């Protein structure tokens, strides 16, 4: 009973050991895996998986993650700056140092 | 000294096959010797994915897969339900129609399935003159009375086969035990590996494309035989209709009482097909690879049926402790087999030469899927 279902596949990217499907599922290149069977059927229908992540893509994604993490740290420590402006309480040195590093990391 | 007849029997060390069979049968009113139930999670105790889903192709309990075809309006919930009105059972798989299908077209159906590995079915001796019959028993409760189709599909590389039967729900919202026996298939030899061997299918409704051909004896598979005898589709076309099952057992020969296994046994059996660890149950060894990327290797609690598919919760799925807490993104499938996997942690700022990784909170998950 050939019941391979390809309708659920909306995107497919080649990985070293299989495919990344719909952005969040890693599917191994193993015909015994039911999702692999679906991907192979999807390819047989004439679809072509996107190419593997390039080094440039990986670097861009890494920088995006760094930006997000750094921005989150700055947001979480902004209150030190507000407190200093309003009450003259000093910002701890380690926070000042870490905020400088976070700003420098954002590209 | 002359021994009594009883003493002579007690001293006997060689028995005929007839004597052995007779002795086993005498003590077999409640349970057949050895492990007998081919069904995993028949008492619906294990539900790793969710205890409730609205997906047409989801799981309410492990190993019991819902599957829908071409339905338009139907909305459902499939839940691992708590049972209080059926002695010996505390859980069931419950289907509820939340939005009814207006009309069931010829190409529409809904079914619940369990697939069994072919290497776990070899005792059935299919494809030989000694092919064994099997008996399916289960408890069923539905708000809709009537006749329902159930079929048994045999997968084999040499050709697929099917047989079916029907059962009748006589009283609404009342637990009823059904017992169906299927002859052994003497024609097709089953494969003997980790692929699908048998598939049980309960139909809640089926259009005429799936009910037009007789399936009351083993024959070559055709979709038109899937739900032969389906007498009602009202579960799908009635809002708030329910269909509930538990105590599922498939065994060789005639039916016997349900084989209750411990929760730990059932969970271990389910883990061969799907694993979704609770957040505090997961930790793995990770290491820096290059740039901000890393590797994480993880061994499954039991060997999985095949290389599993991998999914996670994306950004900040994991965390590690190296110079403080580092948040790590979800991973990408690396190499691995049925016993372990390697997850590639791209873009995760992992900078430790060697560290351990765990899930970053109760809302994060990773899962490994090797279902049939």
Tab-separated table of C-alpha atoms in Angstrom:
chain	number	residue	atom	x	y	z
A	1	UNK	CA	0.000	0.000	0.000
A	2	UNK	CA	1.860	3.043	-1.206
A	3	UNK	CA	0.658	5.760	1.084
A	4	UNK	CA	3.574	8.154	0.884
A	5	UNK	CA	2.240	11.558	1.719
A	6	UNK	CA	4.026	14.565	0.272
A	7	UNK	CA	1.432	17.245	0.947
A	8	UNK	CA	2.923	18.069	4.339
A	9	UNK	CA	6.304	19.036	2.820
A	10	UNK	CA	6.417	22.803	2.275
A	11	UNK	CA	10.194	23.246	2.196
A	12	UNK	CA	13.147	20.900	1.972
A	13	UNK	CA	16.825	21.692	2.359
A	14	UNK	CA	19.682	19.272	1.822
A	15	UNK	CA	21.770	18.330	4.837
A	16	UNK	CA	24.923	16.257	4.977
A	17	UNK	CA	23.011	13.270	6.332
A	18	UNK	CA	19.505	13.885	5.015
A	19	UNK	CA	17.151	16.828	4.721
A	20	UNK	CA	15.696	19.609	6.804
A	21	UNK	CA	11.965	19.642	6.116
A	22	UNK	CA	9.647	22.558	6.855
A	23	UNK	CA	12.466	24.310	8.674
A	24	UNK	CA	12.275	22.277	11.855
A	25	UNK	CA	12.444	18.568	11.128
A	26	UNK	CA	15.654	16.712	10.405
A	27	UNK	CA	14.952	13.687	8.226
A	28	UNK	CA	17.683	11.059	7.856
A	29	UNK	CA	18.542	9.509	4.515
A	30	UNK	CA	17.230	6.106	5.564
A	31	UNK	CA	14.467	4.511	3.473
A	32	UNK	CA	13.192	2.746	6.604
A	33	UNK	CA	12.293	6.172	7.997
A	34	UNK	CA	8.730	7.074	6.969
A	35	UNK	CA	9.534	10.762	6.522
A	36	UNK	CA	12.476	9.845	4.301
A	37	UNK	CA	10.077	7.815	2.169
A	38	UNK	CA	7.894	10.914	1.868
A	39	UNK	CA	10.874	13.094	0.884
A	40	UNK	CA	11.991	10.587	-1.751
A	41	UNK	CA	8.438	10.538	-3.123
A	42	UNK	CA	8.425	14.367	-3.099
A	43	UNK	CA	11.662	14.376	-5.111
A	44	UNK	CA	10.226	11.770	-7.491
A	45	UNK	CA	7.339	14.146	-8.139
A	46	UNK	CA	9.871	16.536	-9.667
A	47	UNK	CA	10.764	18.689	-6.681
A	48	UNK	CA	14.355	19.619	-5.867
A	49	UNK	CA	15.608	20.190	-2.324
A	50	UNK	CA	17.410	23.452	-1.648
A	51	UNK	CA	21.191	23.295	-1.426
A	52	UNK	CA	23.029	22.720	1.817
A	53	UNK	CA	23.741	25.603	4.144
A	54	UNK	CA	26.740	27.508	2.811
A	55	UNK	CA	29.455	28.843	5.079
A	56	UNK	CA	28.130	32.323	4.378
A	57	UNK	CA	24.613	31.308	5.448
A	58	UNK	CA	25.924	29.733	8.609
A	59	UNK	CA	27.988	32.831	9.379
A	60	UNK	CA	25.004	35.107	8.735
A	61	UNK	CA	22.758	33.032	10.929
A	62	UNK	CA	25.362	32.936	13.650
A	63	UNK	CA	25.695	36.722	13.562
A	64	UNK	CA	21.917	37.085	13.675
A	65	UNK	CA	21.824	34.915	16.758
A	66	UNK	CA	24.655	36.917	18.316
A	67	UNK	CA	22.801	40.142	17.587
A	68	UNK	CA	19.639	38.813	19.183
A	69	UNK	CA	21.424	37.519	22.271
A	70	UNK	CA	23.396	40.740	22.712
A	71	UNK	CA	20.344	42.922	22.243
A	72	UNK	CA	18.465	40.849	24.784
A	73	UNK	CA	21.263	41.408	27.306
A	74	UNK	CA	21.237	45.168	26.700
A	75	UNK	CA	17.474	45.260	27.110
A	76	UNK	CA	17.666	43.309	30.354
A	77	UNK	CA	20.241	45.697	31.860
A	78	UNK	CA	18.842	49.004	30.669
A	79	UNK	CA	17.324	49.567	34.074
A	80	UNK	CA	20.820	50.067	35.521
A	81	UNK	CA	21.248	53.023	33.202
A	82	UNK	CA	17.840	54.439	34.035
A	83	UNK	CA	18.532	54.065	37.744
A	84	UNK	CA	21.860	55.837	37.360
A	85	UNK	CA	20.252	58.707	35.469
A	86	UNK	CA	17.488	59.137	38.008
A	87	UNK	CA	19.227	58.397	41.291
A	88	UNK	CA	22.962	58.594	40.562
A	89	UNK	CA	23.456	55.020	41.779
A	90	UNK	CA	26.509	53.699	39.939
A	91	UNK	CA	26.220	50.995	37.331
A	92	UNK	CA	28.256	47.941	38.482
A	93	UNK	CA	31.559	47.652	36.647
A	94	UNK	CA	30.863	44.131	35.414
A	95	UNK	CA	27.579	45.266	33.890
A	96	UNK	CA	29.267	48.213	32.196
A	97	UNK	CA	31.926	45.902	30.790
A	98	UNK	CA	29.414	43.311	29.598
A	99	UNK	CA	27.198	45.961	27.974
A	100	UNK	CA	30.200	47.302	26.094
A	101	UNK	CA	30.991	43.804	24.854
A	102	UNK	CA	27.379	43.267	23.808
A	103	UNK	CA	27.308	46.533	21.856
A	104	UNK	CA	30.546	45.608	20.128
A	105	UNK	CA	29.217	42.195	19.162
A	106	UNK	CA	26.189	43.583	17.337
A	107	UNK	CA	26.790	44.055	13.610
B	1	UNK	CA	8.005	-51.693	46.812
B	2	UNK	CA	5.383	-50.790	44.243
B	3	UNK	CA	4.918	-47.111	43.271
B	4	UNK	CA	1.450	-45.637	43.136
B	5	UNK	CA	0.127	-44.402	39.802
B	6	UNK	CA	0.478	-40.797	41.034
B	7	UNK	CA	4.103	-41.326	41.994
B	8	UNK	CA	4.829	-42.872	38.641
B	9	UNK	CA	3.397	-39.798	36.891
B	10	UNK	CA	5.405	-37.453	39.096
B	11	UNK	CA	8.628	-39.282	38.265
B	12	UNK	CA	7.999	-39.108	34.567
B	13	UNK	CA	10.551	-36.940	32.777
B	14	UNK	CA	9.427	-37.359	29.172
B	15	UNK	CA	6.039	-36.159	27.980
B	16	UNK	CA	4.318	-36.467	24.652
B	17	UNK	CA	3.320	-33.339	22.717
B	18	UNK	CA	-0.310	-34.181	23.444
B	19	UNK	CA	0.369	-34.266	27.166
B	20	UNK	CA	2.210	-30.916	27.048
B	21	UNK	CA	-0.551	-29.285	25.035
B	22	UNK	CA	-3.150	-30.619	27.406
B	23	UNK	CA	-1.265	-29.301	30.441
B	24	UNK	CA	-0.839	-25.821	28.945
B	25	UNK	CA	-4.454	-25.620	27.882
B	26	UNK	CA	-5.616	-26.557	31.361
B	27	UNK	CA	-3.750	-23.644	32.905
B	28	UNK	CA	-4.462	-21.215	30.130
B	29	UNK	CA	-7.904	-19.895	30.902
B	30	UNK	CA	-6.639	-16.442	31.822
B	31	UNK	CA	-3.317	-16.065	30.049
B	32	UNK	CA	-1.450	-17.874	27.307
B	33	UNK	CA	2.073	-18.903	28.198
B	34	UNK	CA	4.630	-16.233	27.315
B	35	UNK	CA	4.154	-12.821	25.750
B	36	UNK	CA	1.045	-12.927	23.596
B	37	UNK	CA	-0.129	-9.425	22.664
B	38	UNK	CA	1.268	-8.183	19.354
B	39	UNK	CA	-0.168	-4.741	20.042
B	40	UNK	CA	1.972	-2.175	21.853
B	41	UNK	CA	0.278	0.199	24.298
B	42	UNK	CA	-3.049	-1.597	23.985
B	43	UNK	CA	-4.224	-0.132	27.287
B	44	UNK	CA	-3.352	3.373	26.044
B	45	UNK	CA	-1.140	4.096	29.037
B	46	UNK	CA	1.651	5.875	27.153
B	47	UNK	CA	1.195	9.263	25.467
B	48	UNK	CA	4.558	10.915	24.886
B	49	UNK	CA	3.607	13.442	22.209
B	50	UNK	CA	0.519	14.998	23.753
B	51	UNK	CA	-2.455	13.841	25.702
B	52	UNK	CA	-4.625	15.666	23.182
B	53	UNK	CA	-4.296	16.702	19.556
B	54	UNK	CA	-6.523	18.266	16.942
B	55	UNK	CA	-4.414	17.035	14.031
B	56	UNK	CA	-6.084	14.689	11.570
B	57	UNK	CA	-2.842	12.726	11.354
B	58	UNK	CA	-1.782	12.789	14.973
B	59	UNK	CA	-1.425	10.537	17.987
B	60	UNK	CA	-3.551	10.586	21.123
B	61	UNK	CA	-1.671	7.624	22.574
B	62	UNK	CA	1.665	6.237	21.434
B	63	UNK	CA	1.593	3.843	18.469
B	64	UNK	CA	-2.076	4.547	17.628
B	65	UNK	CA	-2.019	6.831	14.603
B	66	UNK	CA	-4.974	8.777	13.285
B	67	UNK	CA	-5.166	9.106	9.539
B	68	UNK	CA	-7.644	11.081	7.460
B	69	UNK	CA	-8.256	11.290	3.742
B	70	UNK	CA	-9.703	14.279	1.881
B	71	UNK	CA	-12.035	15.455	4.637
B	72	UNK	CA	-13.297	19.012	4.225
B	73	UNK	CA	-14.976	20.394	7.321
B	74	UNK	CA	-14.150	17.799	9.941
B	75	UNK	CA	-12.441	19.031	13.098
B	76	UNK	CA	-11.563	16.590	15.833
B	77	UNK	CA	-9.841	16.046	19.114
B	78	UNK	CA	-7.967	12.855	19.794
B	79	UNK	CA	-7.120	12.369	23.441
B	80	UNK	CA	-5.610	9.950	25.877
B	81	UNK	CA	-8.716	9.852	28.032
B	82	UNK	CA	-9.034	8.879	31.672
B	83	UNK	CA	-11.424	5.970	32.137
B	84	UNK	CA	-13.460	5.471	35.287
B	85	UNK	CA	-16.238	3.208	34.064
B	86	UNK	CA	-14.351	0.136	32.819
B	87	UNK	CA	-12.741	-2.146	35.402
B	88	UNK	CA	-9.061	-2.992	34.789
B	89	UNK	CA	-8.508	-0.013	32.468
B	90	UNK	CA	-7.669	3.585	33.351
B	91	UNK	CA	-6.906	5.068	29.932
B	92	UNK	CA	-8.484	5.027	26.492
B	93	UNK	CA	-7.988	6.648	23.107
B	94	UNK	CA	-10.961	8.944	22.554
B	95	UNK	CA	-11.993	10.511	19.270
B	96	UNK	CA	-14.429	13.437	19.386
B	97	UNK	CA	-15.945	15.257	16.419
B	98	UNK	CA	-15.818	18.970	17.210
B	99	UNK	CA	-16.948	20.128	13.755
B	100	UNK	CA	-18.882	17.602	11.709
B	101	UNK	CA	-18.197	16.713	8.092
B	102	UNK	CA	-21.205	17.953	6.136
B	103	UNK	CA	-21.342	14.964	3.855
B	104	UNK	CA	-18.925	12.073	3.455
B	105	UNK	CA	-17.790	11.997	-0.169
B	106	UNK	CA	-16.705	8.809	-1.899
B	107	UNK	CA	-12.990	9.533	-1.417
B	108	UNK	CA	-13.117	10.513	2.250
B	109	UNK	CA	-12.291	8.426	5.293
B	110	UNK	CA	-10.993	8.557	8.833
B	111	UNK	CA	-9.231	5.700	10.578
B	112	UNK	CA	-7.130	4.801	13.611
B	113	UNK	CA	-4.192	2.486	12.923
B	114	UNK	CA	-1.435	0.536	14.575
B	115	UNK	CA	1.406	-0.823	12.433
B	116	UNK	CA	3.423	-3.836	13.585
B	117	UNK	CA	6.956	-4.668	12.459
B	118	UNK	CA	7.223	-7.695	10.188
B	119	UNK	CA	9.970	-9.256	12.315
B	120	UNK	CA	7.565	-9.234	15.254
B	121	UNK	CA	4.954	-11.216	13.283
B	122	UNK	CA	6.978	-14.256	12.216
B	123	UNK	CA	5.119	-16.568	14.596
B	124	UNK	CA	2.076	-16.125	12.360
B	125	UNK	CA	3.849	-18.191	9.670
B	126	UNK	CA	2.101	-16.340	6.876
B	127	UNK	CA	2.715	-17.737	3.436
B	128	UNK	CA	2.849	-21.322	4.685
B	129	UNK	CA	0.290	-24.055	5.124
B	130	UNK	CA	0.773	-23.585	8.880
B	131	UNK	CA	-0.321	-19.950	8.873
B	132	UNK	CA	-1.901	-19.077	12.204
B	133	UNK	CA	-5.184	-17.342	12.731
B	134	UNK	CA	-5.171	-14.245	14.920
B	135	UNK	CA	-7.812	-12.909	17.255
B	136	UNK	CA	-8.314	-9.225	17.881
B	137	UNK	CA	-10.138	-8.147	20.997
B	138	UNK	CA	-10.838	-4.631	22.219
B	139	UNK	CA	-13.204	-2.573	24.314
B	140	UNK	CA	-15.186	0.051	22.427
B	141	UNK	CA	-17.613	2.818	23.399
B	142	UNK	CA	-19.299	5.262	21.050
B	143	UNK	CA	-22.163	7.715	21.035
B	144	UNK	CA	-23.128	6.314	17.622
B	145	UNK	CA	-24.509	2.796	17.351
B	146	UNK	CA	-24.150	0.792	14.163
B	147	UNK	CA	-21.772	-1.359	12.172
B	148	UNK	CA	-18.128	-0.372	11.735
B	149	UNK	CA	-15.415	-1.781	9.503
B	150	UNK	CA	-12.052	-2.985	10.662
B	151	UNK	CA	-9.341	-4.381	8.430
B	152	UNK	CA	-6.013	-6.111	8.744
B	153	UNK	CA	-3.440	-5.209	6.124
B	154	UNK	CA	-0.341	-7.348	5.515
B	155	UNK	CA	2.609	-5.610	3.929
B	156	UNK	CA	5.220	-7.639	2.087
B	157	UNK	CA	7.693	-6.855	-0.643
B	158	UNK	CA	6.186	-9.696	-2.666
B	159	UNK	CA	2.752	-8.056	-2.604
B	160	UNK	CA	0.277	-6.595	-0.150
B	161	UNK	CA	-2.782	-8.400	1.204
B	162	UNK	CA	-5.883	-7.461	3.144
B	163	UNK	CA	-8.665	-9.057	5.154
B	164	UNK	CA	-11.459	-7.363	7.028
B	165	UNK	CA	-14.415	-7.755	9.285
B	166	UNK	CA	-17.057	-5.668	11.005
B	167	UNK	CA	-18.239	-5.133	14.546
B	168	UNK	CA	-21.471	-3.649	15.821
B	169	UNK	CA	-21.911	-1.133	18.595
B	170	UNK	CA	-25.260	-2.007	20.080
B	171	UNK	CA	-25.679	0.481	22.916
B	172	UNK	CA	-24.655	4.123	22.809
B	173	UNK	CA	-22.073	5.337	25.319
B	174	UNK	CA	-21.594	1.859	26.780
B	175	UNK	CA	-18.376	-0.134	26.887
B	176	UNK	CA	-18.660	-3.302	24.794
B	177	UNK	CA	-15.992	-5.953	24.245
B	178	UNK	CA	-15.519	-7.085	20.663
B	179	UNK	CA	-13.640	-10.180	19.546
B	180	UNK	CA	-12.813	-10.832	15.895
B	181	UNK	CA	-10.838	-13.756	14.512
B	182	UNK	CA	-8.987	-13.636	11.196
B	183	UNK	CA	-7.727	-16.683	9.329
B	184	UNK	CA	-4.029	-17.010	8.649
B	185	UNK	CA	-2.809	-15.974	5.207
B	186	UNK	CA	-1.346	-19.064	3.545
B	187	UNK	CA	-0.393	-17.224	0.366
B	188	UNK	CA	2.055	-14.395	1.038
B	189	UNK	CA	5.272	-14.782	3.028
B	190	UNK	CA	5.846	-11.787	5.230
B	191	UNK	CA	9.170	-9.957	5.161
B	192	UNK	CA	11.346	-10.436	8.225
B	193	UNK	CA	12.864	-7.070	9.045
B	194	UNK	CA	12.066	-3.698	10.615
B	195	UNK	CA	9.532	-2.740	7.964
B	196	UNK	CA	5.772	-2.845	8.376
B	197	UNK	CA	4.274	-6.339	8.600
B	198	UNK	CA	0.705	-5.946	9.802
B	199	UNK	CA	-1.534	-2.919	10.080
B	200	UNK	CA	-4.762	-2.793	12.048
B	201	UNK	CA	-7.284	-0.198	10.916
B	202	UNK	CA	-10.480	0.916	12.678
B	203	UNK	CA	-12.668	3.061	10.448
B	204	UNK	CA	-14.848	5.815	11.879
B	205	UNK	CA	-16.197	6.516	8.420
B	206	UNK	CA	-15.400	5.705	4.816
B	207	UNK	CA	-16.715	6.783	1.441
B	208	UNK	CA	-17.790	4.372	-1.235
B	209	UNK	CA	-14.318	4.253	-2.812
B	210	UNK	CA	-13.227	2.181	0.187
B	211	UNK	CA	-16.241	-0.048	0.775
B	212	UNK	CA	-17.104	-1.534	-2.602
B	213	UNK	CA	-15.092	-4.778	-2.583
B	214	UNK	CA	-15.459	-7.817	-0.370
B	215	UNK	CA	-12.587	-8.296	2.097
B	216	UNK	CA	-13.909	-11.147	4.221
B	217	UNK	CA	-11.067	-13.445	3.205
B	218	UNK	CA	-7.403	-12.744	2.460
B	219	UNK	CA	-6.849	-11.314	-1.007
B	220	UNK	CA	-4.594	-8.899	-2.838
B	221	UNK	CA	-4.836	-5.379	-1.453
B	222	UNK	CA	-7.104	-2.848	-3.085
B	223	UNK	CA	-8.213	0.466	-1.601
B	224	UNK	CA	-11.797	-0.531	-2.389
B	225	UNK	CA	-11.482	-3.289	0.240
B	226	UNK	CA	-10.269	-1.095	3.087
B	227	UNK	CA	-13.588	-0.550	4.873
B	228	UNK	CA	-15.904	-3.154	3.408
B	229	UNK	CA	-19.065	-3.403	5.486
B	230	UNK	CA	-18.842	0.067	7.041
B	231	UNK	CA	-22.459	0.665	7.976
B	232	UNK	CA	-22.390	4.131	9.486
B	233	UNK	CA	-20.373	7.298	9.001
B	234	UNK	CA	-22.318	9.203	11.612
B	235	UNK	CA	-19.349	9.608	13.950
B	236	UNK	CA	-17.818	11.930	11.356
B	237	UNK	CA	-21.025	13.695	10.375
B	238	UNK	CA	-22.375	14.338	13.874
B	239	UNK	CA	-21.059	17.160	16.026
B	240	UNK	CA	-19.827	16.019	19.447
B	241	UNK	CA	-19.981	12.345	18.467
B	242	UNK	CA	-17.430	10.186	20.267
B	243	UNK	CA	-15.601	6.910	19.588
B	244	UNK	CA	-13.379	5.436	22.276
B	245	UNK	CA	-11.213	2.315	22.409
B	246	UNK	CA	-8.909	0.534	24.863
B	247	UNK	CA	-7.791	-2.957	25.857
B	248	UNK	CA	-6.603	-3.764	22.341
B	249	UNK	CA	-5.058	-7.201	21.960
B	250	UNK	CA	-3.997	-9.154	18.878
B	251	UNK	CA	-2.843	-12.724	19.500
B	252	UNK	CA	-2.418	-15.984	17.694
B	253	UNK	CA	-5.257	-18.465	17.948
B	254	UNK	CA	-8.378	-17.762	19.931
B	255	UNK	CA	-8.880	-14.774	22.195
B	256	UNK	CA	-7.848	-14.670	25.830
B	257	UNK	CA	-8.015	-12.086	28.582
B	258	UNK	CA	-6.067	-8.871	28.068
B	259	UNK	CA	-2.390	-9.112	28.893
B	260	UNK	CA	-1.702	-6.255	31.291
B	261	UNK	CA	1.892	-5.086	31.161
B	262	UNK	CA	3.518	-2.647	33.528
B	263	UNK	CA	3.771	0.993	32.482
B	264	UNK	CA	7.554	0.620	32.305
B	265	UNK	CA	7.309	-2.282	29.882
B	266	UNK	CA	4.875	-0.476	27.610
B	267	UNK	CA	6.946	2.712	27.671
B	268	UNK	CA	10.090	0.790	26.712
B	269	UNK	CA	8.250	-0.816	23.811
B	270	UNK	CA	6.950	2.576	22.645
B	271	UNK	CA	10.421	4.146	22.822
B	272	UNK	CA	11.546	2.017	19.907
B	273	UNK	CA	9.237	4.122	17.721
B	274	UNK	CA	9.145	7.565	19.307
B	275	UNK	CA	11.023	9.382	22.050
B	276	UNK	CA	10.249	12.788	23.456
B	277	UNK	CA	12.082	13.266	26.733
B	278	UNK	CA	10.705	15.395	29.495
B	279	UNK	CA	12.909	18.497	29.901
B	280	UNK	CA	14.732	17.261	32.979
B	281	UNK	CA	15.174	13.803	31.465
B	282	UNK	CA	17.419	15.005	28.679
B	283	UNK	CA	21.107	15.770	28.810
B	284	UNK	CA	23.777	15.094	26.236
B	285	UNK	CA	27.471	15.588	25.689
B	286	UNK	CA	28.354	18.553	23.510
B	287	UNK	CA	31.569	19.915	22.144
B	288	UNK	CA	32.839	22.830	20.120
B	289	UNK	CA	33.288	22.135	16.423
B	290	UNK	CA	34.246	25.319	14.540
B	291	UNK	CA	33.311	28.956	14.740
B	292	UNK	CA	30.252	29.118	16.934
B	293	UNK	CA	29.088	25.656	15.975
B	294	UNK	CA	29.073	22.473	17.981
B	295	UNK	CA	28.151	18.847	18.057
B	296	UNK	CA	26.006	17.074	20.563
B	297	UNK	CA	25.743	13.311	20.776
B	298	UNK	CA	22.891	11.542	22.426
B	299	UNK	CA	22.057	7.879	23.041
B	300	UNK	CA	18.436	6.769	22.928
B	301	UNK	CA	17.048	4.936	25.964
B	302	UNK	CA	16.325	1.902	23.751
B	303	UNK	CA	17.529	1.200	20.202
B	304	UNK	CA	15.106	2.760	17.755
B	305	UNK	CA	13.512	0.909	14.869
B	306	UNK	CA	15.312	3.001	12.230
B	307	UNK	CA	17.198	6.263	12.051
B	308	UNK	CA	14.668	8.683	13.516
B	309	UNK	CA	13.529	12.051	12.287
B	310	UNK	CA	14.505	14.860	14.630
B	311	UNK	CA	12.560	17.921	15.682
B	312	UNK	CA	13.070	20.560	18.347
B	313	UNK	CA	11.652	23.846	19.564
B	314	UNK	CA	14.057	26.055	17.581
B	315	UNK	CA	15.758	29.082	19.087
B	316	UNK	CA	17.195	28.523	22.562
B	317	UNK	CA	16.106	24.897	22.701
B	318	UNK	CA	19.225	23.941	24.626
B	319	UNK	CA	21.547	25.458	27.155
B	320	UNK	CA	24.987	24.653	28.453
B	321	UNK	CA	27.099	25.799	31.362
B	322	UNK	CA	30.468	27.105	30.289
B	323	UNK	CA	31.470	30.482	31.678
B	324	UNK	CA	27.879	30.856	32.787
B	325	UNK	CA	24.725	29.744	31.055
B	326	UNK	CA	24.828	29.771	27.260
B	327	UNK	CA	21.654	29.453	25.228
B	328	UNK	CA	21.964	27.158	22.230
B	329	UNK	CA	19.692	27.027	19.232
B	330	UNK	CA	17.955	23.913	18.075
B	331	UNK	CA	20.016	21.495	16.110
B	332	UNK	CA	20.363	20.011	12.711
B	333	UNK	CA	20.364	16.280	12.168
B	334	UNK	CA	23.848	14.821	12.063
B	335	UNK	CA	24.976	11.274	11.497
B	336	UNK	CA	23.733	8.439	13.631
B	337	UNK	CA	21.877	5.172	13.625
B	338	UNK	CA	19.253	3.390	15.609
B	339	UNK	CA	21.137	3.601	18.881
B	340	UNK	CA	22.369	7.181	18.955
B	341	UNK	CA	22.305	10.405	17.040
B	342	UNK	CA	24.545	13.379	16.521
B	343	UNK	CA	22.921	16.774	16.537
B	344	UNK	CA	24.800	19.601	14.872
B	345	UNK	CA	24.329	22.801	16.832
B	346	UNK	CA	24.745	25.434	14.151
B	347	UNK	CA	24.741	29.131	15.057
B	348	UNK	CA	24.688	28.308	18.719
B	349	UNK	CA	27.680	30.190	20.067
B	350	UNK	CA	28.878	27.047	21.752
B	351	UNK	CA	32.446	27.821	22.730
B	352	UNK	CA	33.254	25.089	25.175
B	353	UNK	CA	35.708	22.388	24.107
B	354	UNK	CA	33.569	19.882	25.951
B	355	UNK	CA	30.407	20.437	27.876
B	356	UNK	CA	27.056	18.963	28.624
B	357	UNK	CA	23.834	20.194	27.102
B	358	UNK	CA	20.322	20.144	28.438
B	359	UNK	CA	16.927	21.448	27.427
B	360	UNK	CA	16.429	25.093	28.327
B	361	UNK	CA	13.194	25.002	30.249
B	362	UNK	CA	9.887	23.202	30.456
B	363	UNK	CA	8.596	24.781	27.248
B	364	UNK	CA	11.440	23.355	25.153
B	365	UNK	CA	11.500	19.978	23.498
B	366	UNK	CA	13.356	17.641	21.224
B	367	UNK	CA	11.867	14.506	19.734
B	368	UNK	CA	12.953	11.475	17.768
B	369	UNK	CA	10.474	9.732	15.458
B	370	UNK	CA	11.053	6.245	14.009
B	371	UNK	CA	7.399	5.238	13.658
B	372	UNK	CA	6.392	2.881	10.908
